[in-house]
Coordinates of C-alpha atoms and ligand atoms in Angstrom, one line a residue:
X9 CA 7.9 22.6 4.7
X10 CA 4.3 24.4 4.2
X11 CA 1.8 25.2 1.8
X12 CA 1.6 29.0 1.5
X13 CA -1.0 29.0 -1.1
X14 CA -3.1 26.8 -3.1
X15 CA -5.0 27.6 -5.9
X16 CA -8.0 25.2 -7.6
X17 CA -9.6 25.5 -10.9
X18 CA -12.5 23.4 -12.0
X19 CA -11.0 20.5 -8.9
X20 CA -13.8 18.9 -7.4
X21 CA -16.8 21.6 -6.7
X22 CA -14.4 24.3 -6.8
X23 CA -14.7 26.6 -9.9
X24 CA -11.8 28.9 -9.2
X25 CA -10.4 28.8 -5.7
X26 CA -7.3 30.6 -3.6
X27 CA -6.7 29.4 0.1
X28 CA -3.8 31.2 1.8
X29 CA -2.0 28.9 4.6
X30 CA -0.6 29.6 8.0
X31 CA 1.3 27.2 10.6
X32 CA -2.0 25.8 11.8
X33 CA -5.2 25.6 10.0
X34 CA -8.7 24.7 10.4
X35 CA -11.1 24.3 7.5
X36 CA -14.5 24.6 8.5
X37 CA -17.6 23.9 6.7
X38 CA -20.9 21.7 6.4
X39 CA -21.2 18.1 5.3
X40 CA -20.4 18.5 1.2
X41 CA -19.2 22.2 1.4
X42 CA -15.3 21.4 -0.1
X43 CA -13.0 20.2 2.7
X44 CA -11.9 16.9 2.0
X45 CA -11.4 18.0 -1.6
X46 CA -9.0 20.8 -0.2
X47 CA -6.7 18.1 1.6
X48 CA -6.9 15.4 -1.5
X49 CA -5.6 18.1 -3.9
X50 CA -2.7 19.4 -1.7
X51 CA -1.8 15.5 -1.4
X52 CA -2.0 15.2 -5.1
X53 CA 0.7 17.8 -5.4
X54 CA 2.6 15.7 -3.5
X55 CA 2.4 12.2 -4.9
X56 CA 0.3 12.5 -8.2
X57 CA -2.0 10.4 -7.3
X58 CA -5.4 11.0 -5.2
X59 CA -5.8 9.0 -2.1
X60 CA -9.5 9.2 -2.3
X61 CA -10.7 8.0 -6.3
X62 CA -8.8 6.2 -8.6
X63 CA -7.9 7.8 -11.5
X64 CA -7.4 12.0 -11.3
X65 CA -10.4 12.0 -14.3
X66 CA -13.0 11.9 -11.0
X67 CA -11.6 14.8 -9.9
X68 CA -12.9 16.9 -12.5
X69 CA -15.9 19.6 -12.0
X70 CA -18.6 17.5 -13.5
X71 CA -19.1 19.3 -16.9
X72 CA -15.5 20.9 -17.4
X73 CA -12.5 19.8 -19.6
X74 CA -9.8 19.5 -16.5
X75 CA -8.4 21.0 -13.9
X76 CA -5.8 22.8 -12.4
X77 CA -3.9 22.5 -9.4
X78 CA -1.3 25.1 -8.3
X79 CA 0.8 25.4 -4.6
X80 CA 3.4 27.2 -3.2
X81 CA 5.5 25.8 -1.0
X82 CA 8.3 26.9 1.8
X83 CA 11.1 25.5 3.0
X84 CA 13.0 26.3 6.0
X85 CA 16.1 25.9 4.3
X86 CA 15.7 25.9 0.5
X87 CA 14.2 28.4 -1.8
X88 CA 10.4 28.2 -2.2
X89 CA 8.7 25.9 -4.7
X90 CA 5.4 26.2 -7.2
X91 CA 4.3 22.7 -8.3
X92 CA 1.2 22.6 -10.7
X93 CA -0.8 20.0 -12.2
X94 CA -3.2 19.8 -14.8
X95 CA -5.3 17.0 -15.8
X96 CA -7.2 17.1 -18.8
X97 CA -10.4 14.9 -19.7
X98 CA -8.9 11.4 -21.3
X99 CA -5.4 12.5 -21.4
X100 CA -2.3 11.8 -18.9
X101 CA -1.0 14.3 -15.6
X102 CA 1.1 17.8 -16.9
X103 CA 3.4 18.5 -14.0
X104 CA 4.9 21.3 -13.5
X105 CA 7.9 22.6 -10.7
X106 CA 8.8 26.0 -11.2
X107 CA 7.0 25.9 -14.5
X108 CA 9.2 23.5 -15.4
X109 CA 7.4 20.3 -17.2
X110 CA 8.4 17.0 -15.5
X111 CA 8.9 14.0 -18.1
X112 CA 7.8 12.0 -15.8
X113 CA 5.3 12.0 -12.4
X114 CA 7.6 9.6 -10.6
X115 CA 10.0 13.0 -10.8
X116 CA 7.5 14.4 -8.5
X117 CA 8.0 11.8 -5.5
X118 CA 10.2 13.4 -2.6
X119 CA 10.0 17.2 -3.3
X120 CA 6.4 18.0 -1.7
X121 CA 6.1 16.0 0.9
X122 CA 2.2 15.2 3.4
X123 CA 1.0 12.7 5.3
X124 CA -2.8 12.2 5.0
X125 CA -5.1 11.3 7.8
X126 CA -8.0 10.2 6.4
X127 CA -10.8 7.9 7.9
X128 CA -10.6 5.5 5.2
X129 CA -6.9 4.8 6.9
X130 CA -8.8 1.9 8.6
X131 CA -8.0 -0.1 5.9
X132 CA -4.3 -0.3 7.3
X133 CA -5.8 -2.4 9.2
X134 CA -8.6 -4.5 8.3
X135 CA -8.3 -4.0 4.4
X136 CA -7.2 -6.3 1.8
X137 CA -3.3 -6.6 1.6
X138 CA -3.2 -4.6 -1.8
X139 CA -4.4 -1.5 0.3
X140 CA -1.2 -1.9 3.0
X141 CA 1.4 -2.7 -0.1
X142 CA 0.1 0.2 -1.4
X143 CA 0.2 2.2 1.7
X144 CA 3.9 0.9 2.4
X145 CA 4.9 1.4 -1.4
X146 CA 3.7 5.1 -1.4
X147 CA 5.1 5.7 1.9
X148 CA 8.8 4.4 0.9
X149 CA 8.6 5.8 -2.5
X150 CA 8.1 9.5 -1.7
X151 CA 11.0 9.0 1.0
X152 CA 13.3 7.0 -1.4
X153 CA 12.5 7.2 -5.3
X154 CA 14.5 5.2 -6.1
X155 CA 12.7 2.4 -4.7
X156 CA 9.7 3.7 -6.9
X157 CA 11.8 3.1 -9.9
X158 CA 12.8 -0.9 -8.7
X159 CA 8.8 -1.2 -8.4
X160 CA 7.8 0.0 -11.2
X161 CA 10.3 -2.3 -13.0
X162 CA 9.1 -5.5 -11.0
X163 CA 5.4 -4.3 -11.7
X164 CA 6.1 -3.9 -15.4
X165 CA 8.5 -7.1 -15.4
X166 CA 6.0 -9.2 -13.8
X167 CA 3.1 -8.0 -16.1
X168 CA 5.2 -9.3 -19.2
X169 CA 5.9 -12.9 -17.9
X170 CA 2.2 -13.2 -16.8
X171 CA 1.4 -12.8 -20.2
X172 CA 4.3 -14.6 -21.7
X173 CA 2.8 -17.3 -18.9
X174 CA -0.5 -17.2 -20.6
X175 CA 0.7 -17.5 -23.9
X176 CA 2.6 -20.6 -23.0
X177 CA -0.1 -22.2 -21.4
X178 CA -1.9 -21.7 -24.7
X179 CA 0.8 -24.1 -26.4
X180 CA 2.8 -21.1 -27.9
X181 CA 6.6 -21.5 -27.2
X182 CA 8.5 -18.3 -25.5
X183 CA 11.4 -17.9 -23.0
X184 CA 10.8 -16.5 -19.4
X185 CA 14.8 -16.1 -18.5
X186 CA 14.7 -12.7 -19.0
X187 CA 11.9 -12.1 -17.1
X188 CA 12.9 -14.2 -14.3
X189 CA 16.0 -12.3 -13.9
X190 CA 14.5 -9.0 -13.6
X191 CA 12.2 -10.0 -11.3
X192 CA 14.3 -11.7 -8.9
X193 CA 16.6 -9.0 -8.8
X194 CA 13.9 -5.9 -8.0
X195 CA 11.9 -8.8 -5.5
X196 CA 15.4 -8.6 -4.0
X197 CA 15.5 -4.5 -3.5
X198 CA 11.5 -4.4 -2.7
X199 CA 11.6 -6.7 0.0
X200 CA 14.6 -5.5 1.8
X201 CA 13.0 -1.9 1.5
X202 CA 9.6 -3.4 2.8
X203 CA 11.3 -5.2 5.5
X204 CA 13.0 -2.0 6.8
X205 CA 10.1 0.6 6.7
X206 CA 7.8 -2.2 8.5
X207 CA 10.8 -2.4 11.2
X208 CA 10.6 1.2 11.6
X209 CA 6.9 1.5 11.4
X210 CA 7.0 -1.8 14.0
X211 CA 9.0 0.3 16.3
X212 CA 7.3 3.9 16.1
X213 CA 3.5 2.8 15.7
X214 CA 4.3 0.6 19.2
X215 CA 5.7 4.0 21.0
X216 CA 2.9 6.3 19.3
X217 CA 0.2 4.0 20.8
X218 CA 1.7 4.1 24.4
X219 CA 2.1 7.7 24.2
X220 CA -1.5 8.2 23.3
X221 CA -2.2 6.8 26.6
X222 CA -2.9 2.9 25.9
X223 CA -1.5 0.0 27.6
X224 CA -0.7 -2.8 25.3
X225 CA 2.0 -3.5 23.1
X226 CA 1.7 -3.2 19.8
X227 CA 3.4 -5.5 16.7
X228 CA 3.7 -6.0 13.4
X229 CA 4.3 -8.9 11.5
X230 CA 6.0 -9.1 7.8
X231 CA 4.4 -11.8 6.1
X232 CA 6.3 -12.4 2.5
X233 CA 8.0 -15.4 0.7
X234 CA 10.5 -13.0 -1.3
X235 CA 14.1 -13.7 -0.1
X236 CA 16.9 -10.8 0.0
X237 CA 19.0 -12.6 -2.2
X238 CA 18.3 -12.4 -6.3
X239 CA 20.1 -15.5 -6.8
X240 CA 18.2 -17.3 -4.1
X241 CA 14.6 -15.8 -5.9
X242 CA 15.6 -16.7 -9.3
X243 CA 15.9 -20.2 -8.3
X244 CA 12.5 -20.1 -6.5
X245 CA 11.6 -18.8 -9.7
X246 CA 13.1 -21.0 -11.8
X247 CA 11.4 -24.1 -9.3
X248 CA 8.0 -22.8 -9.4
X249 CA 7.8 -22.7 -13.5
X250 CA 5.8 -26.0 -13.7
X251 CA 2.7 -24.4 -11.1
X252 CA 3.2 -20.9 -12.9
X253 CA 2.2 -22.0 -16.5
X254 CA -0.7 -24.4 -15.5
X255 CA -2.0 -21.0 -13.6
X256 CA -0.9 -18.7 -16.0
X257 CA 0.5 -16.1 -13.5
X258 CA 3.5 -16.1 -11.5
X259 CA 2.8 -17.3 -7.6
X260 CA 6.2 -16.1 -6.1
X261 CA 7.8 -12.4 -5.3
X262 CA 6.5 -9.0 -3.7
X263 CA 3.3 -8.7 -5.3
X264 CA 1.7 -11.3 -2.6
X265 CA 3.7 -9.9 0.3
X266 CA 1.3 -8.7 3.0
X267 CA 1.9 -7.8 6.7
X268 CA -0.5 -8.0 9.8
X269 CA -0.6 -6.3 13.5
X270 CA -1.0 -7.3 16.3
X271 CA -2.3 -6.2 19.5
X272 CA -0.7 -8.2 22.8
X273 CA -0.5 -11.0 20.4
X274 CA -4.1 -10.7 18.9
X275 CA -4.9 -9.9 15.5
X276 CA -5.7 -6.5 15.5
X277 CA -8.1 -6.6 12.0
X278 CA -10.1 -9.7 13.9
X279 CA -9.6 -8.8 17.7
X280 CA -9.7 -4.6 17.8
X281 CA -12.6 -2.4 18.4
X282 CA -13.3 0.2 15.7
X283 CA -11.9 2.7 18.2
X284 CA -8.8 1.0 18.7
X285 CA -8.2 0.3 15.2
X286 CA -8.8 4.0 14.8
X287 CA -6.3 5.0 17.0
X288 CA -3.7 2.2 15.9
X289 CA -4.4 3.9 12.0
X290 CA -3.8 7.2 13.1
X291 CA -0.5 5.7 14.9
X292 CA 0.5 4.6 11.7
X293 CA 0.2 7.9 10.3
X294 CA 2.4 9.2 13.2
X295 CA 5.1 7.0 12.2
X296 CA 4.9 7.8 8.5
X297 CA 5.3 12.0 9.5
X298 CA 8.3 10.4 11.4
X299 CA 10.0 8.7 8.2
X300 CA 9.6 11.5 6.2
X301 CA 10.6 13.7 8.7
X302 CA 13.8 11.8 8.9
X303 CA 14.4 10.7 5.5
X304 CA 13.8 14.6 4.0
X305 CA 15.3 16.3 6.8
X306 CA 11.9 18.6 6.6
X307 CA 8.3 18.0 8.5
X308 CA 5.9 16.8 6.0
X309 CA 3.1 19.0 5.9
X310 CA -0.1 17.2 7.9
X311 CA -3.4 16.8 6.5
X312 CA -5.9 15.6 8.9
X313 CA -9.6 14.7 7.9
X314 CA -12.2 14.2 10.2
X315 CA -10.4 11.4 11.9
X316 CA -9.6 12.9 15.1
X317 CA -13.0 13.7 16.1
X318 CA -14.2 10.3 17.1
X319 CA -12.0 10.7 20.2
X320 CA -12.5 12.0 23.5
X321 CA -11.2 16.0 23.6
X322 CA -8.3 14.9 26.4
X323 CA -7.0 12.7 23.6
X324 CA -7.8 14.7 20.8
X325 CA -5.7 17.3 22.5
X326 CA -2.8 15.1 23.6
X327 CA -2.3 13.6 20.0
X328 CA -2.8 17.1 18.3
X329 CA -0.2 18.0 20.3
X330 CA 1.8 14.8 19.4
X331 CA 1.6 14.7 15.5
X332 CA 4.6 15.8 14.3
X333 CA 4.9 18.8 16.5
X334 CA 6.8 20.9 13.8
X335 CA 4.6 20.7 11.3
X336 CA 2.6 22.6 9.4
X337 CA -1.6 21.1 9.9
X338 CA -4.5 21.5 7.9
X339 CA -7.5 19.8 10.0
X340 CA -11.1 19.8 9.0
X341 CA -14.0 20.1 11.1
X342 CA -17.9 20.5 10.4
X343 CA -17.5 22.6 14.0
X344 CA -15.1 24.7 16.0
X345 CA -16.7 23.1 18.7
X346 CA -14.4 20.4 20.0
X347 CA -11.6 22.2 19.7
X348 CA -10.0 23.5 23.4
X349 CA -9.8 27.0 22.9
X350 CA -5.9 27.6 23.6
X351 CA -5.8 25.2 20.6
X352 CA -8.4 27.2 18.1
X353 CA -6.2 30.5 19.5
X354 CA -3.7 29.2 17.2
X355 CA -5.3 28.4 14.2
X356 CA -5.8 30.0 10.8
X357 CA -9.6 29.4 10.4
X358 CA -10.7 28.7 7.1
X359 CA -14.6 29.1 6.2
X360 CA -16.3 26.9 3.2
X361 CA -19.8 27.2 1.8
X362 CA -20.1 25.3 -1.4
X363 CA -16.6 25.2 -3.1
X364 CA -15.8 28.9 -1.9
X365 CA -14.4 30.8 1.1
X366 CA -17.0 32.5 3.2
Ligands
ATP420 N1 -15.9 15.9 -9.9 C1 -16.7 16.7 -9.1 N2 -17.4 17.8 -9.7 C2 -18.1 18.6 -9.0 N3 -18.4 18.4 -7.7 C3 -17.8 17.4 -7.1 C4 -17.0 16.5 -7.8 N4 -16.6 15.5 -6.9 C5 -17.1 15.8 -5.7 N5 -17.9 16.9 -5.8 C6 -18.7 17.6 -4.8 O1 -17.8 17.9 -3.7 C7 -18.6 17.9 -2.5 C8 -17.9 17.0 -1.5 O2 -16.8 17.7 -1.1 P1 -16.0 17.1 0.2 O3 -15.9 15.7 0.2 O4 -14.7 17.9 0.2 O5 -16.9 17.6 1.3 P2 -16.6 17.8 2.9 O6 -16.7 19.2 3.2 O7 -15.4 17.1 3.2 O8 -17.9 17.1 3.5 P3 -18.0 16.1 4.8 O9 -18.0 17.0 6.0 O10 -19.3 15.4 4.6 O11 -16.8 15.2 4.8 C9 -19.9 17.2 -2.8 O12 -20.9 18.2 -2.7 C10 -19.7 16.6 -4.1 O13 -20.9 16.6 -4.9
MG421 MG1 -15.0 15.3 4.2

């Protein structure tokens, strides 16, 4: 799939903004001028969300009511798509596909579908584990929705017992059966999901690596409690009751799931060099073009920030020429410069001064 069009009002430090697309695009501008902002809002189209702030409210030019966020989108085999959104000061997301309203964002996941290289992606590695369950979550919900829906349950189950948990602990009486069903039975679907997204990422981040040129191999490990079986984390549940209530929050299930990689049997977050951790991120993001390339039968449209540019241009050109080789880029640079000219001959160039096109 591609972007053919975006169009941004009051986003960011853009007033009222059209960008037309091709197969390969560079944005170019100075430090400030718009360019991230262009990749978080087409990303925002596709999962509702922005990668960069939390909360779409931050998005809004400083002084305006909301914003608007409109694409067009082609598909090699299905008829062409116009997703909107519009956030208003305060108030919650209006989506819209083919100006029809969504009753729900979750709706959203799986029909516009980008992967984001950004250089915050570092955090795959050495960030806290909520930053990788939230990498893996997005990653398998915009491939599978209905693993979104299972989450969002568990998330929504497991925010009622924690309270029911407090209230206990406070001497009021209350039953957490109900509860501990639900939760046992979505920990069931979450970690299964988890466990085989981080086999496949295991697999394709280990190959990506190699093919950038590096020796070494490459591992992931899954580190979680949560068992498959609903029965069997009911009764963990159901065990751990006693230590629950003197916390006040439940200690077992997906929520504490984390996982860690390795380099050659080092921790990568404690052993890598910022380079190699860069390069193992931006093999991550490889992988996850794979997945959706395979689970939506449709190359994910690639949005890549700055990222590359740390690397030397023999690299930068071999892994340009890697990503996801049908899909449609967007790259941003401050400079042409590093770019081999056989691969600028290609590209749509983009200008940006300020929040407009030059
Ligand atoms: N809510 C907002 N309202 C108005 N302007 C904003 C808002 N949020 C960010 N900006 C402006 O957007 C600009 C930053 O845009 P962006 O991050 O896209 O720049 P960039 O071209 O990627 O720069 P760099 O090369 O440094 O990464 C800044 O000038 C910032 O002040
Ligand atoms: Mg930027």
């Amino acid at each position: 799939m591609k972007i053919t069009r975006l169009w941004l009002l009051n986003f960011r430090n853009y007033e009222n903004a059209t960008l037309d697309f091709a197969d390969n695009n560079l944005i170019v501008g100075t430090n400030g001028a718009g360019k991230t902002n262009v990749l978080e809002a087409i990303d925002i189209l596709a999962t509702s969300r922005s990668k960069i702030v939390n909360g779409l409210n931050k998005c809004i030019r400083y002084g305006q009511p909301g914003f608007a966020i409109n694409g067009r989108f082609d598909f090699a085999q299905r008829p062409s798509l116009t997703v909107a959104l519009r956030q208003e000061r305060g108030a919650g997301r209006v989506i819209k596909i083919n100006e029809e309203t969504l009753s729900r964002a979750s709706e959203l996941l799986g029909r516009v579908n980008s992967v984001l290289f950004l250089p915050s992606d570092l955090e795959i590695i050495h960030g806290q584990p909520v930053q990788r369950r939230k990498y893996l979550d997005i990653v398998i919900s915009q491939a599978e929705p209905e693993y979104c829906r299972a989450l969002q349950i568990y998330v929504r189950a497991l925010k009622q017992r924690n309270e029911l948990l407090k209230n206990m602990r406070n001497g009021q009486s209350g039953d957490l059966s109900v509860w501990d069903a639900q939760l046992a039975d979505c920990a069931a679907q979450v970690k299964l999901k988890r466990q085989e997204y981080l086999e496949f990422f295991a697999r394709e981040t280990a190959q990506f690596y190699n093919a950038m040129g590096f020796a070494g191999q490459l591992t992931l490990k899954y580190k979680t409690k949560t068992l498959s079986d609903k029965q069997k984390n009911l009764e963990v549940l159901q065990s751990s009751r006693a230590e629950d209530l003197r916390f006040g929050r439940t200690h077992f299930g997906p929520h504490t799931d984390d996982f860690e990689v390795y380099l050659d049997e080092n921790k990568a977050a404690e052993f890598c060099s910022q380079g190699q951790k860069r390069l193992i991120s931006i093999a991550f993001k490889c992988a996850e073009a794979k997945i959706k390339r395979q689970k939506l039968d449709d190359p994910p449209i690639v949005l890549i920030d700055d990222v590359l540019l740390e690397l030397d241009l023999v690299r930068l050109n071999k892994i340009i020429a890697a990503i996801a080789p049908r899909s449609q880029k967007i790259f941003t640079v401050t400079d042409t410069g590093r770019f081999a000219p056989e691969l600028l001959k290609d590209m749509r160039i983009i200008k940006l001064e300020n929040g407009r096109l030059v």
